Amino acid sequence: MKLLDYVSAIEQADTYKYYGKVLRIVGLMIESLGPQANIGDVCYIRTSNNEKKPILAEVVGFNNERIILMPYSEVTEIGPGCIVESTGKSLSVKIGRGMIGNVVDSLGKPLDESPLPKGMADYLTENAPPNPMLRPPIDEPIQVGVKAIDSLLTVGKGQRVGIFAGSGVGKSTLLGMIARNSGADINIIALIGERGREVREFIEKDLGPEGLKKSIVVVATSDQPALMRIKGAYTATAFAEYFRDLGYQVNLMMDSVTRVAMAQREIGLAIGEPPTTKGYTPSVFSVLPKLLERSGTNEFGTITAFYTVLVDGDDMNEPIADAVRGILDGHFVMDRKIAERGQYPAINVLKSISRVMNQIVDREHKEIAGELRTILATYEENRELINIGAYKRGTNQEIDRSISYYPKIQAFLKQDVFEYRTLSESIEAMKELLNGGIN
């Protein structure tokens, strides 16, 4: 039987190599005459300097019979007449258990230039999301290790959550806390469009050696071409899918989806798409659901995903934030005002929601979390009256109760960066809080 398989593979093999030549370069776009290729195929562009490795590029469009390519690296040393060779395949990366603890680029190559571990498997970076009928429902909570989330915004195994925040409100710190404290087996962390300075800071300070031991970090910095930034998101998702299919509980953390959308906008504008909503091209809004739907549950394991979304001027209704919120299973809003009051993590519990919390927690937990939210909401509604001294004690029983509980709730929601709390400890602390104790 095996011999027949080999014969069949030989018969199907394409023994021809297809070549074309570069005609022009405009901005990010390389236009070539030939070779025969399909959208998404990887091509090699051979530069005039024969000593240098060929440049990898991807087919992103066609103009009449000409092929439009986007490079994975800088376009220096490419000129008219450079040979373009088609591989006839989409991008695949090497992945295996030996990758855990490594920091890699968008093509899956270690950033410290060390050799890849042996025994790696090839895995396509672009895959279809799981069949909706084969997705098991989310029915079990996962420990995030952050009190505010575990108690009031409980996350389920396989849930996809957006973390919405402006710049400098503590997104990276929160991701580091989740990576270190979470009950998942493996973390896949994608740093997309980050400043180069921040990458090492995140790995050494926020993630730390303990977090890195069970993580793979995929890095595509802001200086890299748009295609590399997009591929960083696809590669990280492919890594998560590989481990999910082996039966692991995986955490996928992407910082940030907004920069993925910006990279897709750059590509869309370069190949001639019209700018529509706030300058974003239509392809941005078709790429986002395809990417975000790949995480979640399947019949083998789960990917619990945390996607950060940068909101310009703290506007939660800008196009990308709105599109992402509609796709995901919940959102955590990080509030600059809360951060300015010195409360970290600066999660605004009242503006945040976990859409699967009601299905995965018991009745007592649900009731206590609801009561705590009500107390917070009552205080926030009357904050101005209370602060200027216009409210007199005894006028309203609910407001009186909120005033007495508010400092305790604030103390409960605060958590030091390296403070570790289990899911059960966070829930017990919340119950104690409403029964008159404090965490």
Coordinates of C-alpha atoms in Angstrom, one line a residue:
M1 CA 0.0 0.0 0.0
K2 CA 2.8 2.4 0.9
L3 CA 4.5 1.8 -2.5
L4 CA 1.3 2.8 -4.3
D5 CA 1.1 6.0 -2.2
Y6 CA 4.7 6.9 -3.3
V7 CA 3.8 6.2 -7.0
S8 CA 0.7 8.4 -6.7
A9 CA 2.7 11.2 -5.1
I10 CA 5.3 11.0 -7.9
E11 CA 2.6 11.1 -10.6
Q12 CA 1.0 14.2 -9.0
A13 CA 4.3 16.0 -8.5
D14 CA 4.8 19.1 -10.7
T15 CA 8.4 18.8 -12.1
Y16 CA 8.3 22.2 -13.7
K17 CA 9.6 25.4 -12.0
Y18 CA 7.8 28.5 -12.9
Y19 CA 9.6 31.8 -13.3
G20 CA 8.7 35.4 -14.0
K21 CA 10.5 38.8 -13.8
V22 CA 10.1 42.0 -11.9
L23 CA 8.6 44.9 -13.9
R24 CA 8.1 47.6 -11.4
I25 CA 8.0 48.5 -7.7
V26 CA 5.6 51.0 -6.3
G27 CA 5.7 51.5 -2.5
L28 CA 5.0 48.1 -0.9
M29 CA 4.0 46.5 -4.2
I30 CA 6.1 44.5 -6.5
E31 CA 4.6 43.9 -10.0
S32 CA 6.0 41.0 -12.1
L33 CA 5.3 39.3 -15.4
G34 CA 4.7 35.7 -14.4
P35 CA 5.3 33.2 -12.9
Q36 CA 2.2 31.0 -12.8
A37 CA 0.9 31.4 -9.2
N38 CA -2.2 31.6 -7.1
I39 CA -3.3 34.2 -4.4
G40 CA -1.4 33.4 -1.2
D41 CA 1.4 31.5 -2.9
V42 CA 5.0 32.2 -1.7
C43 CA 7.5 33.3 -4.3
Y44 CA 11.3 33.8 -4.2
I45 CA 12.7 37.0 -5.7
R46 CA 16.4 36.6 -6.7
T47 CA 18.3 39.8 -6.2
S48 CA 21.1 41.1 -8.4
N49 CA 23.5 40.2 -5.5
N50 CA 23.8 36.4 -5.9
E51 CA 25.5 36.0 -2.5
K52 CA 22.3 37.1 -0.7
K53 CA 19.4 34.8 0.0
P54 CA 16.4 35.3 -2.2
I55 CA 13.7 37.5 -0.8
L56 CA 10.4 35.9 0.2
A57 CA 7.2 37.5 -1.1
E58 CA 3.6 36.5 -1.3
V59 CA 1.1 36.8 -4.1
V60 CA -1.6 39.3 -3.0
G61 CA -3.3 40.2 -6.2
F62 CA -3.3 40.5 -10.0
N63 CA -3.4 43.3 -12.5
N64 CA -4.5 42.0 -15.9
E65 CA -1.9 39.2 -16.4
R66 CA 0.7 40.7 -14.1
I67 CA 1.2 39.4 -10.5
I68 CA 1.2 41.7 -7.5
L69 CA 3.6 40.6 -4.7
M70 CA 4.3 41.8 -1.2
P71 CA 7.7 41.1 0.3
Y72 CA 8.2 39.7 3.8
S73 CA 11.4 41.8 4.2
E74 CA 12.7 45.1 2.8
V75 CA 12.8 45.6 -1.0
T76 CA 16.4 46.8 -1.2
E77 CA 18.4 45.3 -4.1
I78 CA 15.3 44.4 -6.1
G79 CA 15.3 45.9 -9.6
P80 CA 13.6 45.5 -13.0
G81 CA 14.3 42.1 -14.5
C82 CA 15.0 40.3 -11.2
I83 CA 13.9 36.6 -11.4
V84 CA 10.7 35.6 -9.5
E85 CA 10.3 31.9 -8.8
S86 CA 7.0 30.4 -7.6
T87 CA 7.0 27.7 -4.9
G88 CA 3.4 26.8 -5.7
K89 CA 2.6 26.7 -1.9
S90 CA 1.3 28.9 0.8
L91 CA 3.4 29.9 3.8
S92 CA 4.0 27.1 6.4
V93 CA 6.0 27.2 9.6
K94 CA 7.9 24.7 11.7
I95 CA 6.2 23.8 15.0
G96 CA 6.6 21.2 17.8
R97 CA 6.8 20.9 21.6
G98 CA 10.5 21.9 21.4
M99 CA 9.5 25.4 20.5
I100 CA 8.1 26.1 23.9
G101 CA 10.2 28.8 25.7
N102 CA 11.4 30.4 22.4
V103 CA 10.9 33.9 20.9
V104 CA 10.4 33.7 17.2
D105 CA 9.6 36.0 14.2
S106 CA 6.5 35.8 11.9
L107 CA 8.1 33.0 9.9
G108 CA 8.7 30.9 13.0
K109 CA 12.5 31.4 13.1
P110 CA 14.1 32.0 16.5
L111 CA 15.0 35.7 17.0
D112 CA 18.2 34.8 18.8
E113 CA 19.3 33.1 15.5
S114 CA 19.7 29.8 17.3
P115 CA 18.9 26.6 15.2
L116 CA 15.4 25.2 15.4
P117 CA 15.0 22.2 17.7
K118 CA 14.8 18.8 15.9
G119 CA 11.6 16.9 15.2
M120 CA 9.5 19.9 14.1
A121 CA 6.4 19.5 11.9
D122 CA 5.3 21.7 9.0
Y123 CA 2.1 23.6 9.6
L124 CA 0.1 26.0 7.4
T125 CA -0.3 29.5 8.8
E126 CA -3.7 30.0 7.2
N127 CA -6.4 27.5 8.1
A128 CA -10.2 27.5 8.2
P129 CA -12.0 28.0 11.5
P130 CA -13.5 24.9 13.1
N131 CA -16.9 23.7 11.9
P132 CA -19.5 25.4 14.2
M133 CA -21.4 22.1 14.7
L134 CA -18.2 20.4 15.9
R135 CA -17.3 23.1 18.4
P136 CA -18.1 21.9 22.0
P137 CA -20.0 24.5 24.1
I138 CA -18.0 26.4 26.7
D139 CA -19.1 24.9 30.0
E140 CA -16.0 25.2 32.3
P141 CA -14.2 28.2 33.8
I142 CA -10.5 28.7 33.4
Q143 CA -8.3 30.4 36.0
V144 CA -7.0 33.7 34.7
G145 CA -5.2 34.6 38.0
V146 CA -6.6 38.2 38.1
K147 CA -9.1 38.8 40.9
A148 CA -11.3 41.3 39.1
I149 CA -11.6 38.9 36.1
D150 CA -12.0 35.5 37.9
S151 CA -14.7 36.9 40.3
L152 CA -16.7 39.4 38.3
L153 CA -15.9 38.5 34.6
T154 CA -15.2 34.8 34.8
V155 CA -13.7 33.4 31.6
G156 CA -14.5 30.0 30.2
K157 CA -12.1 27.5 28.5
G158 CA -12.2 28.4 24.8
Q159 CA -13.7 31.9 25.2
R160 CA -12.4 34.8 23.1
V161 CA -12.1 38.1 24.9
G162 CA -11.2 41.6 23.7
I163 CA -9.1 43.9 26.0
F164 CA -10.0 47.4 25.0
A165 CA -7.7 50.2 26.1
G166 CA -5.9 53.4 25.1
S167 CA -2.1 53.6 25.2
G168 CA -0.3 53.4 28.5
V169 CA -3.2 52.0 30.6
G170 CA -1.5 48.7 31.4
K171 CA -2.5 46.2 28.6
S172 CA 0.9 44.5 28.4
T173 CA 1.2 44.3 32.2
L174 CA -2.3 42.6 32.4
L175 CA -1.3 40.1 29.6
G176 CA 1.9 39.3 31.5
M177 CA -0.2 38.6 34.7
I178 CA -2.5 36.3 32.8
A179 CA 0.4 34.5 31.1
R180 CA 2.1 33.8 34.5
N181 CA -1.1 33.1 36.6
S182 CA -3.4 31.3 34.1
G183 CA -4.4 27.7 34.4
A184 CA -3.7 27.0 30.7
D185 CA -1.0 24.5 29.7
I186 CA 0.7 26.7 27.1
N187 CA 0.7 30.4 26.2
I188 CA 1.1 31.7 22.6
I189 CA 1.8 35.4 22.8
A190 CA 1.8 37.5 19.6
L191 CA 3.4 41.0 19.9
I192 CA 2.3 42.7 16.6
G193 CA 3.5 46.2 15.7
E194 CA 5.2 46.7 19.1
R195 CA 8.2 49.1 19.5
G196 CA 11.4 47.1 19.4
R197 CA 12.3 48.4 22.9
E198 CA 9.2 47.0 24.4
V199 CA 9.6 43.5 23.2
R200 CA 12.5 42.6 25.6
E201 CA 10.9 44.6 28.4
F202 CA 7.7 42.6 28.1
I203 CA 9.6 39.2 28.0
E204 CA 11.9 40.0 30.9
K205 CA 9.7 42.1 33.2
D206 CA 6.0 41.4 32.4
L207 CA 6.3 37.8 31.3
G208 CA 9.4 36.8 33.4
P209 CA 11.3 33.5 33.4
E210 CA 8.3 31.6 34.9
G211 CA 5.9 32.8 32.2
L212 CA 8.4 32.2 29.3
K213 CA 8.9 28.5 30.4
K214 CA 5.4 27.7 29.2
S215 CA 5.1 30.2 26.3
I216 CA 6.0 30.8 22.7
V217 CA 6.4 34.5 21.8
V218 CA 5.8 35.6 18.2
V219 CA 7.3 39.0 17.5
A220 CA 6.6 41.4 14.5
T221 CA 7.9 44.9 15.4
S222 CA 6.5 48.1 13.9
D223 CA 9.5 48.6 11.6
Q224 CA 8.8 45.4 9.7
P225 CA 6.8 45.3 6.4
A226 CA 3.0 45.1 6.7
L227 CA 2.9 41.5 5.5
M228 CA 5.2 40.4 8.3
R229 CA 3.0 42.0 10.9
I230 CA -0.1 40.2 9.5
K231 CA 1.8 36.9 9.2
G232 CA 2.8 37.3 12.9
A233 CA -0.9 37.1 13.8
Y234 CA -1.5 34.1 11.5
T235 CA 1.6 32.3 12.7
A236 CA 0.7 32.7 16.4
T237 CA -2.8 31.4 15.7
A238 CA -1.4 28.4 13.8
F239 CA 0.9 27.6 16.7
A240 CA -2.2 27.7 19.1
E241 CA -4.2 25.5 16.7
Y242 CA -1.3 22.9 16.5
F243 CA -1.3 22.5 20.3
R244 CA -5.1 22.6 20.6
D245 CA -5.2 19.7 18.2
L246 CA -2.8 17.8 20.5
G247 CA -5.4 18.2 23.3
Y248 CA -3.8 21.1 25.2
Q249 CA -5.6 24.0 26.9
V250 CA -4.0 26.9 25.1
N251 CA -3.9 30.7 25.9
L252 CA -3.6 32.8 22.8
M253 CA -2.7 36.5 23.6
M254 CA -2.4 39.0 20.8
D255 CA -1.2 42.6 21.3
S256 CA -2.8 44.1 19.3
V257 CA -5.5 43.3 16.8
T258 CA -5.6 47.0 15.8
R259 CA -2.1 46.9 14.4
V260 CA -3.0 43.8 12.4
A261 CA -5.9 45.7 10.9
M262 CA -3.6 48.7 10.2
A263 CA -1.2 46.3 8.4
Q264 CA -4.1 44.9 6.3
R265 CA -5.2 48.4 5.5
E266 CA -1.7 49.2 4.2
I267 CA -1.8 46.1 1.9
G268 CA -5.3 46.9 0.8
L269 CA -4.5 50.5 -0.2
A270 CA -1.3 49.3 -2.0
I271 CA -3.2 46.9 -4.2
G272 CA -5.9 49.4 -5.1
E273 CA -8.8 48.8 -2.6
P274 CA -10.9 51.8 -1.9
P275 CA -10.7 53.3 1.6
T276 CA -14.1 53.1 3.3
T277 CA -14.7 53.4 7.0
K278 CA -12.2 55.8 8.5
G279 CA -9.7 54.9 5.8
Y280 CA -9.9 51.1 6.5
T281 CA -10.3 49.0 3.3
P282 CA -13.1 46.4 2.9
S283 CA -10.6 43.5 3.2
V284 CA -9.9 44.5 6.9
F285 CA -13.4 43.7 7.9
S286 CA -13.4 40.3 6.0
V287 CA -9.9 39.3 7.5
L288 CA -10.8 40.0 11.1
P289 CA -13.6 37.4 11.6
K290 CA -11.6 34.8 9.7
L291 CA -8.6 35.3 12.0
L292 CA -10.6 35.6 15.3
E293 CA -12.9 32.7 14.6
R294 CA -10.0 30.3 14.4
S295 CA -9.5 30.4 18.2
G296 CA -12.0 28.8 20.6
T297 CA -13.0 25.2 21.2
N298 CA -12.8 22.1 18.9
E299 CA -13.2 18.4 19.6
F300 CA -9.6 18.0 20.8
G301 CA -8.8 21.0 23.0
T302 CA -9.4 24.7 23.6
I303 CA -7.8 28.1 22.7
T304 CA -8.8 30.7 25.2
A305 CA -7.9 34.0 23.4
F306 CA -7.2 37.5 24.7
Y307 CA -7.0 40.1 21.9
T308 CA -6.0 43.7 22.9
V309 CA -7.6 46.5 20.9
L310 CA -6.1 50.0 20.9
V311 CA -8.8 52.6 21.0
D312 CA -7.8 56.1 19.7
G313 CA -8.6 58.8 22.3
D314 CA -10.3 56.1 24.4
D315 CA -13.1 56.0 21.8
M316 CA -14.7 52.6 22.3
N317 CA -16.9 52.9 19.1
E318 CA -14.2 53.4 16.5
P319 CA -14.5 51.0 13.5
I320 CA -12.0 48.2 14.6
A321 CA -13.1 48.2 18.2
D322 CA -16.8 48.0 17.1
A323 CA -16.0 45.1 14.6
V324 CA -13.9 43.1 17.1
R325 CA -16.5 43.5 19.9
G326 CA -19.2 42.1 17.6
I327 CA -17.1 39.0 16.9
L328 CA -15.8 38.1 20.3
D329 CA -17.4 36.5 23.4
G330 CA -16.8 39.4 25.8
H331 CA -14.8 42.5 26.3
F332 CA -12.8 44.0 29.2
V333 CA -12.5 47.8 29.1
M334 CA -9.4 49.3 30.7
D335 CA -10.2 52.8 31.9
R336 CA -7.7 55.7 32.0
K337 CA -9.6 57.4 34.9
I338 CA -9.3 54.2 37.0
A339 CA -5.5 54.0 36.2
E340 CA -5.2 57.7 37.2
R341 CA -6.7 56.8 40.6
G342 CA -3.9 54.3 41.1
Q343 CA -6.1 51.2 40.8
Y344 CA -4.3 48.4 38.8
P345 CA -5.3 46.4 36.8
A346 CA -7.4 49.4 35.6
I347 CA -10.4 47.2 34.4
N348 CA -13.8 49.1 34.4
V349 CA -16.0 46.2 35.7
L350 CA -19.2 48.0 34.9
K351 CA -18.3 48.6 31.2
S352 CA -16.9 45.0 30.8
I353 CA -18.8 41.8 30.2
S354 CA -18.1 38.1 29.8
R355 CA -20.8 36.6 27.6
V356 CA -20.4 33.1 28.8
M357 CA -20.1 33.8 32.6
N358 CA -23.7 32.9 33.3
Q359 CA -23.3 29.4 31.8
I360 CA -20.1 28.5 33.6
V361 CA -20.5 29.7 37.2
D362 CA -22.8 28.4 40.0
R363 CA -25.9 30.3 41.2
E364 CA -24.3 31.7 44.4
H365 CA -21.3 33.1 42.4
K366 CA -23.6 34.7 39.9
E367 CA -25.8 36.3 42.6
I368 CA -22.8 37.7 44.6
A369 CA -21.1 39.1 41.5
G370 CA -24.5 40.7 40.5
E371 CA -24.8 42.3 43.9
L372 CA -21.3 43.6 43.9
R373 CA -21.9 45.2 40.4
T374 CA -25.1 46.8 41.7
I375 CA -23.2 48.4 44.7
L376 CA -20.5 49.7 42.3
A377 CA -23.1 51.1 39.8
T378 CA -25.0 52.8 42.7
Y379 CA -21.8 54.5 43.9
E380 CA -20.7 55.6 40.4
E381 CA -24.1 57.1 39.6
N382 CA -23.9 59.2 42.7
R383 CA -20.2 59.8 42.8
E384 CA -20.4 63.6 42.2
L385 CA -23.0 64.1 44.9
I386 CA -21.0 62.1 47.4
N387 CA -17.7 63.8 46.5
I388 CA -19.0 67.4 46.9
G389 CA -20.8 66.5 50.1
A390 CA -24.3 67.1 48.7
Y391 CA -25.5 63.7 49.8
K392 CA -26.7 63.3 53.4
R393 CA -26.4 59.9 55.0
G394 CA -29.7 58.2 55.7
T395 CA -31.5 59.7 52.7
N396 CA -31.2 56.5 50.6
Q397 CA -30.4 53.0 52.0
E398 CA -28.8 51.8 48.8
I399 CA -26.4 54.8 48.5
D400 CA -25.5 54.4 52.2
R401 CA -24.6 50.8 51.6
S402 CA -22.5 51.6 48.5
I403 CA -20.6 54.3 50.4
S404 CA -19.6 51.8 53.1
Y405 CA -18.7 49.0 50.7
Y406 CA -16.9 51.1 48.0
P407 CA -13.5 51.3 49.7
K408 CA -13.5 47.5 50.4
I409 CA -14.5 46.8 46.8
Q410 CA -11.7 49.0 45.5
A411 CA -9.2 47.3 47.8
F412 CA -10.4 43.9 46.5
L413 CA -10.1 44.9 42.8
K414 CA -6.5 46.1 43.2
Q415 CA -3.9 43.5 42.6
D416 CA -0.1 43.7 42.6
V417 CA 1.6 42.7 39.4
F418 CA 3.3 39.7 41.0
E419 CA 0.4 38.8 43.3
Y420 CA -0.9 35.3 42.6
R421 CA -4.5 34.3 43.3
T422 CA -6.3 31.0 42.3
L423 CA -9.8 31.1 40.8
S424 CA -11.3 29.6 44.0
E425 CA -9.4 32.1 46.2
S426 CA -10.7 35.1 44.2
I427 CA -14.3 33.8 44.5
E428 CA -14.0 33.1 48.3
A429 CA -12.5 36.6 48.8
M430 CA -15.5 38.2 46.9
K431 CA -17.9 36.2 49.1
E432 CA -16.1 37.3 52.3
L433 CA -16.2 40.9 51.1
L434 CA -20.0 41.0 50.9
N435 CA -20.3 39.1 54.2
G436 CA -18.5 41.9 56.0
G437 CA -14.9 40.7 55.6
I438 CA -12.3 42.0 53.3
N439 CA -10.0 40.1 50.9

